[in-house]
Amino acid sequence: MRIGSVALESPLAIAPMAGMTDTAFRRLVKRHGGCGLVVTEMVSAEGLVRGIDRTLEYAEYTHEERPIAIQIFGGDPEKMAAAAQIVEGMGADIVDINMGCPVPKIAKHNAGCSLMREPAHAAAIVGAMAKAVKIPVTVKMRAGWNDEDRNAPALARMVQDAGAAAIAVHGRTAAQSYTGSADWDLIARIADDLTIPVFGSGDCIEPEQIVDRLRAGVEGVLVGRGVLRNPWILAQARDLAEGRPARVVTAEQRGQFLLDYIDLLERERIDEARAGTHDRFVVNKLRALNSWYTKGLENGSHLRVAINSAGSVAALRALISGFFDVSFRGEFCADAQV
Ligand SMILES: Cc1cc2nc3c(=O)[nH]c(=O)nc-3n(C[C@H](O)[C@H](O)[C@H](O)COP(=O)(O)O)c2cc1C
C-alpha cells in the first residue's frame, strides 16, 4: 500500500503511544517483521518551532525505522505548517497530526481531539501543512469528541479534501477515553467513503483480530497496546494473513526482548539534567513497558512487582534473565527475525 508517495511493505503499523513508543522500542518491533510503518510519540509543534531540546528528543528516529511518521500536535495553522517543515527537514517520511488526544492539558490548547470540535479549523490546519511540505500529511483522529458528536465521518471527508494523504481513526470518542470498545463499524464506513487509505485503531490484542479487521475493509491497522503486550503481534498477524500459523514466541525470546530493549536504551543519548542518571532513565522505561508487557503472562504480576522494585539496570537484567530463563546474551533470537 502507499501513503501518497511513500510505499509501505505492510499495512500494519505501531500506533503512536506517548511515553512508550520511543525509537528503541520501535526498532525492536520493526526487527521482528510485519510492521510497515512506525509513528513517533506525539511532539509539540510549538516545541519544534522553538527548538526545545526535549521536543526534538521525542522526534528522534533511526534509519532502520523507515518509513517513519513524526506525529505533531498543536492548534495554530501557521505554527503547524512551520513544524511540518521542520519535520520534513528532519528527513521524516510522513508528518502526522494528532487529532485524537483527549488529555485536558493538550485539549485546552485547542489541540489533540479538541480540534474535532472545530472541523473547519482542523481542515485549515491540514491545508496549511499540505501546502507547506512535499511529504504526505496524515491525520489521526477519534470517532468524535463525545457520543453526541461522533463526527469522524464528516471530518475525515474534510481533511481528505484539504490534502490529507491518509487518516487513522481510533474508534472511541474523547469522552470515552479508553472505556468501552472501539467502533469498527464506524471506521469501516469511513474507509468505504474515502479515496485515501484509512487505518483503523482500537482493541487489537490478538493477531487474529488484526487480520479480521483488515478483511473487514480498512486499508491498514494501527496496533497500540497489543504491541506493548506482545511485540511479535504484527509479525504473527502477517503470518496468518499469508496463510502460515502464527509464530510461537518462547519465554526466552520474551526475556531477550527486554534485555535488548535495555541495551538499546543504554546507548540512547539523554539529557541527564532532566531525566536523572542514565540508570534511572532505563529503569523508568522498563517499568513503563512492564505494566503492559507482563499482562497475560504466567506469573506476570510477580515480574511486574519485581521490576517495579528493581533499583538498577544490573538488578533488572538479573531478574529478567532469571524470570524468563534467558541463558544467553545474543543480539536477537535468529528465528525471531523475518
Ligand atoms: C499509553 C498510550 C499513549 C498514547 N499516546 C498517543 C499519542 O501520542 N498519539 C496518538 O495519536 N495516540 C496515542 N495513543 C492512542 C493509540 O495510538 C491508539 O489509538 C489507542 O491506544 C487505541 O489502540 P489500541 O487499542 O491498539 O491500543 C496512546 C495510547 C496509549 C495506551
Short mmCIF file of C-alpha atoms and ligand atoms in Angstrom, two decimals:
data_model
loop_
_atom_site.label_atom_id
_atom_site.label_comp_id
_atom_site.label_asym_id
_atom_site.label_seq_id
_atom_site.Cartn_x
_atom_site.Cartn_y
_atom_site.Cartn_z
CA MET A 1 0.00 0.00 0.00
CA ARG A 2 1.01 3.64 -0.36
CA ILE A 3 0.53 6.82 1.61
CA GLY A 4 1.00 9.46 -1.04
CA SER A 5 4.46 8.83 -2.44
CA VAL A 6 5.51 6.56 0.44
CA ALA A 7 5.31 2.80 -0.12
CA LEU A 8 4.59 0.57 2.89
CA GLU A 9 5.62 -3.06 2.71
CA SER A 10 2.88 -3.99 5.18
CA PRO A 11 -0.44 -2.32 6.08
CA LEU A 12 0.25 -2.86 9.79
CA ALA A 13 1.72 -0.13 11.96
CA ILE A 14 2.72 0.57 15.54
CA ALA A 15 0.27 3.15 16.89
CA PRO A 16 1.84 6.26 18.40
CA MET A 17 1.95 5.99 22.19
CA ALA A 18 3.38 8.81 24.27
CA GLY A 19 5.91 7.56 26.80
CA MET A 20 6.05 4.11 25.20
CA THR A 21 6.91 4.03 21.50
CA ASP A 22 10.39 5.50 21.71
CA THR A 23 12.94 4.83 18.99
CA ALA A 24 14.45 1.83 20.83
CA PHE A 25 11.08 0.11 21.18
CA ARG A 26 10.10 0.87 17.59
CA ARG A 27 13.36 -0.56 16.26
CA LEU A 28 12.92 -3.81 18.15
CA VAL A 29 9.33 -4.27 16.96
CA LYS A 30 10.35 -3.46 13.42
CA ARG A 31 13.13 -6.08 13.51
CA HIS A 32 10.57 -8.77 14.23
CA GLY A 33 8.79 -8.04 10.95
CA GLY A 34 5.24 -7.38 9.84
CA CYS A 35 5.48 -3.68 10.64
CA GLY A 36 5.04 -1.37 7.65
CA LEU A 37 5.04 1.99 9.43
CA VAL A 38 6.10 3.43 12.76
CA VAL A 39 4.92 6.70 14.27
CA THR A 40 6.77 8.70 16.92
CA GLU A 41 5.24 9.70 20.21
CA MET A 42 3.35 12.97 19.76
CA VAL A 43 5.61 16.02 19.74
CA SER A 44 4.65 19.62 20.27
CA ALA A 45 4.56 21.85 17.17
CA GLU A 46 5.34 24.80 19.41
CA GLY A 47 8.35 22.97 20.88
CA LEU A 48 9.65 22.10 17.40
CA VAL A 49 9.32 25.66 16.18
CA ARG A 50 11.08 26.96 19.29
CA GLY A 51 13.78 24.28 19.00
CA ILE A 52 13.23 22.92 22.52
CA ASP A 53 15.66 20.04 23.16
CA ARG A 54 13.14 17.81 24.88
CA THR A 55 10.72 18.07 21.95
CA LEU A 56 13.48 17.29 19.48
CA GLU A 57 14.38 14.18 21.52
CA TYR A 58 10.83 12.84 21.14
CA ALA A 59 11.13 13.27 17.37
CA GLU A 60 14.39 11.31 17.08
CA TYR A 61 14.42 8.21 14.92
CA THR A 62 16.90 5.94 13.18
CA HIS A 63 17.18 4.96 9.55
CA GLU A 64 16.14 1.34 10.18
CA GLU A 65 12.70 2.51 11.33
CA ARG A 66 11.76 3.88 7.90
CA PRO A 67 9.19 4.63 6.72
CA ILE A 68 8.58 6.84 9.74
CA ALA A 69 5.86 9.34 10.57
CA ILE A 70 6.52 12.08 13.11
CA GLN A 71 3.30 12.99 14.88
CA ILE A 72 2.82 16.60 15.92
CA PHE A 73 0.17 18.33 17.99
CA GLY A 74 -0.89 21.95 18.02
CA GLY A 75 -3.80 24.19 17.13
CA ASP A 76 -2.39 27.05 15.09
CA PRO A 77 -2.29 26.52 11.30
CA GLU A 78 0.81 28.67 10.76
CA LYS A 79 2.78 27.02 13.55
CA MET A 80 1.67 23.57 12.44
CA ALA A 81 2.83 24.37 8.90
CA ALA A 82 6.19 25.61 10.21
CA ALA A 83 6.52 22.49 12.38
CA ALA A 84 5.71 20.32 9.35
CA GLN A 85 8.59 21.96 7.50
CA ILE A 86 10.90 21.16 10.42
CA VAL A 87 9.69 17.54 10.37
CA GLU A 88 10.36 17.40 6.63
CA GLY A 89 13.80 18.90 7.25
CA MET A 90 14.49 16.15 9.80
CA GLY A 91 14.03 13.66 6.97
CA ALA A 92 10.79 12.06 8.15
CA ASP A 93 8.72 10.29 5.50
CA ILE A 94 5.33 11.49 6.77
CA VAL A 95 4.04 14.19 9.12
CA ASP A 96 1.01 13.12 11.15
CA ILE A 97 -1.40 15.41 13.02
CA ASN A 98 -2.73 14.38 16.41
CA MET A 99 -6.49 15.00 16.48
CA GLY A 100 -7.16 12.25 18.99
CA CYS A 101 -5.51 13.11 22.28
CA PRO A 102 -8.24 13.59 24.94
CA VAL A 103 -5.88 14.76 27.71
CA PRO A 104 -7.08 18.17 29.05
CA LYS A 105 -3.52 19.56 29.08
CA ILE A 106 -3.43 19.17 25.28
CA ALA A 107 -7.13 19.75 24.53
CA LYS A 108 -7.24 23.08 26.36
CA HIS A 109 -4.70 24.45 23.88
CA ASN A 110 -7.16 23.69 21.11
CA ALA A 111 -5.02 20.75 20.01
CA GLY A 112 -5.42 16.98 20.00
CA CYS A 113 -9.02 15.79 19.96
CA SER A 114 -10.46 19.23 20.67
CA LEU A 115 -9.69 20.02 17.01
CA MET A 116 -12.54 17.64 16.19
CA ARG A 117 -14.91 20.18 17.75
CA GLU A 118 -13.86 22.74 15.15
CA PRO A 119 -13.82 20.82 11.87
CA ALA A 120 -13.26 23.84 9.61
CA HIS A 121 -10.27 24.91 11.70
CA ALA A 122 -8.94 21.33 11.72
CA ALA A 123 -9.20 21.18 7.93
CA ALA A 124 -7.45 24.57 7.67
CA ILE A 125 -4.51 23.12 9.63
CA VAL A 126 -4.29 20.18 7.22
CA GLY A 127 -4.49 22.56 4.25
CA ALA A 128 -1.74 24.83 5.61
CA MET A 129 0.55 21.88 6.28
CA ALA A 130 -0.11 20.19 2.94
CA LYS A 131 0.79 23.44 1.19
CA ALA A 132 3.98 23.86 3.24
CA VAL A 133 5.59 20.43 2.66
CA LYS A 134 6.12 17.82 -0.03
CA ILE A 135 5.93 14.81 2.29
CA PRO A 136 2.46 13.33 2.92
CA VAL A 137 0.37 14.87 5.69
CA THR A 138 -1.79 12.40 7.61
CA VAL A 139 -4.33 12.76 10.42
CA LYS A 140 -5.08 10.57 13.42
CA MET A 141 -8.49 11.23 14.94
CA ARG A 142 -11.05 9.61 17.21
CA ALA A 143 -14.69 8.75 16.48
CA GLY A 144 -15.58 12.21 17.77
CA TRP A 145 -15.46 14.39 20.87
CA ASN A 146 -18.37 12.68 22.63
CA ASP A 147 -21.36 10.47 21.92
CA GLU A 148 -23.47 13.42 20.77
CA ASP A 149 -20.81 14.44 18.30
CA ARG A 150 -19.38 11.39 16.54
CA ASN A 151 -18.28 13.47 13.57
CA ALA A 152 -15.29 11.46 12.34
CA PRO A 153 -17.03 10.57 9.03
CA ALA A 154 -17.63 14.25 8.16
CA LEU A 155 -14.23 15.42 9.40
CA ALA A 156 -12.49 12.61 7.53
CA ARG A 157 -14.02 13.87 4.28
CA MET A 158 -12.99 17.43 5.07
CA VAL A 159 -9.37 16.56 5.82
CA GLN A 160 -9.20 14.43 2.69
CA ASP A 161 -10.41 17.41 0.67
CA ALA A 162 -7.88 19.64 2.45
CA GLY A 163 -4.99 17.45 1.28
CA ALA A 164 -4.51 14.64 3.82
CA ALA A 165 -2.85 11.59 2.24
CA ALA A 166 -4.26 9.07 4.76
CA ILE A 167 -6.13 9.05 8.04
CA ALA A 168 -6.25 6.82 11.08
CA VAL A 169 -9.33 6.54 13.27
CA HIS A 170 -9.35 5.29 16.85
CA GLY A 171 -12.94 4.17 17.15
CA ARG A 172 -13.67 5.77 20.53
CA THR A 173 -14.72 9.29 21.44
CA ALA A 174 -12.55 11.55 23.59
CA ALA A 175 -15.21 11.31 26.31
CA GLN A 176 -14.77 7.53 26.33
CA SER A 177 -11.02 7.86 26.72
CA TYR A 178 -10.19 4.10 26.87
CA THR A 179 -13.50 2.80 28.23
CA GLY A 180 -15.99 0.77 26.21
CA SER A 181 -14.81 -0.56 22.89
CA ALA A 182 -13.69 0.87 19.57
CA ASP A 183 -16.45 1.24 16.98
CA TRP A 184 -15.05 -0.61 13.97
CA ASP A 185 -18.33 -0.28 12.05
CA LEU A 186 -17.84 3.47 12.05
CA ILE A 187 -14.22 3.03 10.92
CA ALA A 188 -15.31 0.72 8.09
CA ARG A 189 -17.92 3.25 6.94
CA ILE A 190 -15.25 5.95 6.77
CA ALA A 191 -12.90 3.63 4.86
CA ASP A 192 -15.69 2.92 2.41
CA ASP A 193 -16.39 6.60 1.88
CA LEU A 194 -12.85 7.95 1.36
CA THR A 195 -10.46 7.56 -1.55
CA ILE A 196 -7.32 7.92 0.64
CA PRO A 197 -6.16 4.98 2.81
CA VAL A 198 -7.89 4.62 6.18
CA PHE A 199 -6.19 2.92 9.12
CA GLY A 200 -8.33 1.61 11.97
CA SER A 201 -7.21 1.63 15.58
CA GLY A 202 -8.52 0.07 18.74
CA ASP A 203 -8.59 -3.13 20.75
CA CYS A 204 -6.49 -5.48 18.60
CA ILE A 205 -4.91 -7.67 21.25
CA GLU A 206 -4.65 -10.92 19.29
CA PRO A 207 -3.14 -11.30 15.80
CA GLU A 208 -6.39 -12.88 14.56
CA GLN A 209 -8.25 -9.65 15.35
CA ILE A 210 -5.85 -7.64 13.19
CA VAL A 211 -6.42 -9.96 10.22
CA ASP A 212 -10.20 -9.83 10.73
CA ARG A 213 -10.14 -6.02 10.79
CA LEU A 214 -8.11 -5.87 7.59
CA ARG A 215 -10.52 -8.22 5.88
CA ALA A 216 -13.47 -6.09 7.01
CA GLY A 217 -12.47 -3.20 4.80
CA VAL A 218 -9.82 -0.90 6.26
CA GLU A 219 -6.60 -0.43 4.30
CA GLY A 220 -4.41 -0.65 7.39
CA VAL A 221 -4.42 -1.28 11.13
CA LEU A 222 -2.57 0.65 13.83
CA VAL A 223 -1.86 -1.52 16.85
CA GLY A 224 -1.10 0.11 20.18
CA ARG A 225 -1.49 -1.73 23.47
CA GLY A 226 -1.40 -5.08 21.69
CA VAL A 227 2.19 -4.35 20.62
CA LEU A 228 3.17 -3.34 24.15
CA ARG A 229 1.88 -6.68 25.43
CA ASN A 230 3.22 -8.68 22.53
CA PRO A 231 5.81 -7.03 20.25
CA TRP A 232 5.50 -10.00 17.86
CA ILE A 233 1.81 -9.37 17.18
CA LEU A 234 2.37 -7.66 13.81
CA ALA A 235 4.67 -10.45 12.61
CA GLN A 236 2.12 -13.02 13.80
CA ALA A 237 -0.70 -11.19 12.00
CA ARG A 238 1.34 -11.23 8.82
CA ASP A 239 1.97 -14.96 9.27
CA LEU A 240 -1.79 -15.52 9.48
CA ALA A 241 -2.59 -13.18 6.58
CA GLU A 242 -0.13 -15.12 4.42
CA GLY A 243 -1.65 -18.47 5.37
CA ARG A 244 1.01 -19.64 7.86
CA PRO A 245 0.39 -20.45 11.51
CA ALA A 246 1.32 -17.53 13.76
CA ARG A 247 4.88 -17.92 15.02
CA VAL A 248 5.24 -19.15 18.58
CA VAL A 249 7.15 -16.86 20.91
CA THR A 250 9.13 -18.62 23.63
CA ALA A 251 9.65 -17.34 27.16
CA GLU A 252 13.33 -16.99 26.33
CA GLN A 253 12.52 -14.74 23.37
CA ARG A 254 10.25 -12.63 25.55
CA GLY A 255 13.04 -12.20 28.06
CA GLN A 256 15.57 -11.44 25.34
CA PHE A 257 13.31 -8.67 24.01
CA LEU A 258 13.51 -6.87 27.36
CA LEU A 259 17.28 -7.35 27.55
CA ASP A 260 17.66 -6.00 24.01
CA TYR A 261 15.45 -3.05 24.94
CA ILE A 262 17.71 -2.31 27.90
CA ASP A 263 20.79 -2.49 25.64
CA LEU A 264 19.32 -0.02 23.15
CA LEU A 265 18.15 2.35 25.88
CA GLU A 266 21.61 2.32 27.41
CA ARG A 267 23.04 3.55 24.11
CA GLU A 268 20.49 6.36 23.85
CA ARG A 269 21.62 9.94 24.23
CA ILE A 270 19.66 11.50 27.10
CA ASP A 271 19.62 14.77 28.95
CA GLU A 272 20.69 13.66 32.44
CA ALA A 273 19.79 17.03 33.94
CA ARG A 274 16.17 16.29 33.08
CA ALA A 275 15.87 12.50 33.09
CA GLY A 276 18.18 11.81 36.04
CA THR A 277 21.02 9.31 35.67
CA HIS A 278 21.07 7.01 32.66
CA ASP A 279 20.44 4.08 35.00
CA ARG A 280 17.31 5.80 36.33
CA PHE A 281 16.13 6.57 32.78
CA VAL A 282 16.41 2.89 31.77
CA VAL A 283 14.76 1.64 34.98
CA ASN A 284 11.81 4.03 34.47
CA LYS A 285 11.41 2.99 30.83
CA LEU A 286 11.36 -0.69 31.79
CA ARG A 287 8.78 -0.04 34.50
CA ALA A 288 6.54 1.76 32.00
CA LEU A 289 6.74 -1.05 29.45
CA ASN A 290 6.27 -3.77 32.02
CA SER A 291 2.90 -2.57 33.17
CA TRP A 292 1.75 -3.70 29.69
CA TYR A 293 4.28 -6.40 28.80
CA THR A 294 3.50 -8.56 31.82
CA LYS A 295 -0.27 -8.61 31.15
CA GLY A 296 -1.45 -12.09 30.29
CA LEU A 297 1.94 -13.59 31.12
CA GLU A 298 2.04 -16.52 33.50
CA ASN A 299 3.16 -15.08 36.86
CA GLY A 300 3.29 -11.69 35.13
CA SER A 301 2.22 -9.88 38.29
CA HIS A 302 5.30 -11.25 40.10
CA LEU A 303 7.55 -9.90 37.37
CA ARG A 304 5.74 -6.55 37.44
CA VAL A 305 6.24 -6.17 41.18
CA ALA A 306 9.89 -7.25 40.94
CA ILE A 307 10.67 -4.83 38.12
CA ASN A 308 8.95 -2.01 39.96
CA SER A 309 11.20 -2.55 42.93
CA ALA A 310 14.46 -3.06 40.99
CA GLY A 311 16.66 -0.04 41.59
CA SER A 312 19.37 -0.54 38.97
CA VAL A 313 19.92 -1.82 35.45
CA ALA A 314 22.10 -4.64 36.80
CA ALA A 315 19.24 -5.76 39.06
CA LEU A 316 16.80 -5.56 36.16
CA ARG A 317 19.00 -7.70 33.93
CA ALA A 318 19.41 -10.34 36.61
CA LEU A 319 15.74 -10.63 37.42
CA ILE A 320 14.62 -10.65 33.77
CA SER A 321 17.18 -13.35 32.93
CA GLY A 322 16.03 -15.37 35.93
CA PHE A 323 12.31 -14.97 35.28
CA PHE A 324 12.47 -15.90 31.60
CA ASP A 325 15.39 -18.29 31.99
CA VAL A 326 17.42 -16.44 29.37
CA SER A 327 20.68 -18.33 29.28
CA PHE A 328 22.49 -16.47 26.53
CA ARG A 329 23.21 -12.89 25.51
CA GLY A 330 22.85 -12.72 21.72
CA GLU A 331 21.54 -9.59 19.95
CA PHE A 332 18.45 -11.46 18.86
CA CYS A 333 16.98 -14.95 18.60
CA ALA A 334 17.60 -15.90 14.98
CA ASP A 335 14.14 -17.36 14.47
CA ALA A 336 12.50 -14.21 15.79
CA GLN A 337 13.70 -12.26 12.77
CA VAL A 338 11.87 -12.08 9.49
C1 LIG B 1 -0.01 4.92 26.70
C2 LIG B 1 -0.68 5.42 25.45
C3 LIG B 1 -0.20 6.57 24.83
C4 LIG B 1 -0.80 7.05 23.66
N1 LIG B 1 -0.27 8.14 23.03
C5 LIG B 1 -0.78 8.54 21.83
C6 LIG B 1 -0.15 9.59 21.09
O1 LIG B 1 0.87 10.16 21.49
N2 LIG B 1 -0.72 9.94 19.90
C7 LIG B 1 -1.86 9.33 19.41
O2 LIG B 1 -2.32 9.68 18.32
N3 LIG B 1 -2.44 8.32 20.09
C8 LIG B 1 -1.93 7.91 21.26
N4 LIG B 1 -2.49 6.85 21.91
C9 LIG B 1 -3.64 6.14 21.29
C10 LIG B 1 -3.15 4.95 20.46
O3 LIG B 1 -2.39 5.37 19.36
C11 LIG B 1 -4.33 4.08 19.96
O4 LIG B 1 -5.09 4.80 19.03
C12 LIG B 1 -5.24 3.62 21.10
O5 LIG B 1 -4.48 3.13 22.19
C13 LIG B 1 -6.20 2.51 20.64
O6 LIG B 1 -5.49 1.44 20.09
P1 LIG B 1 -5.11 0.09 20.91
O7 LIG B 1 -6.38 -0.47 21.48
O8 LIG B 1 -4.50 -0.78 19.84
O9 LIG B 1 -4.16 0.49 21.98
C14 LIG B 1 -1.92 6.37 23.10
C15 LIG B 1 -2.40 5.23 23.74
C16 LIG B 1 -1.80 4.74 24.89
C17 LIG B 1 -2.34 3.49 25.54
#
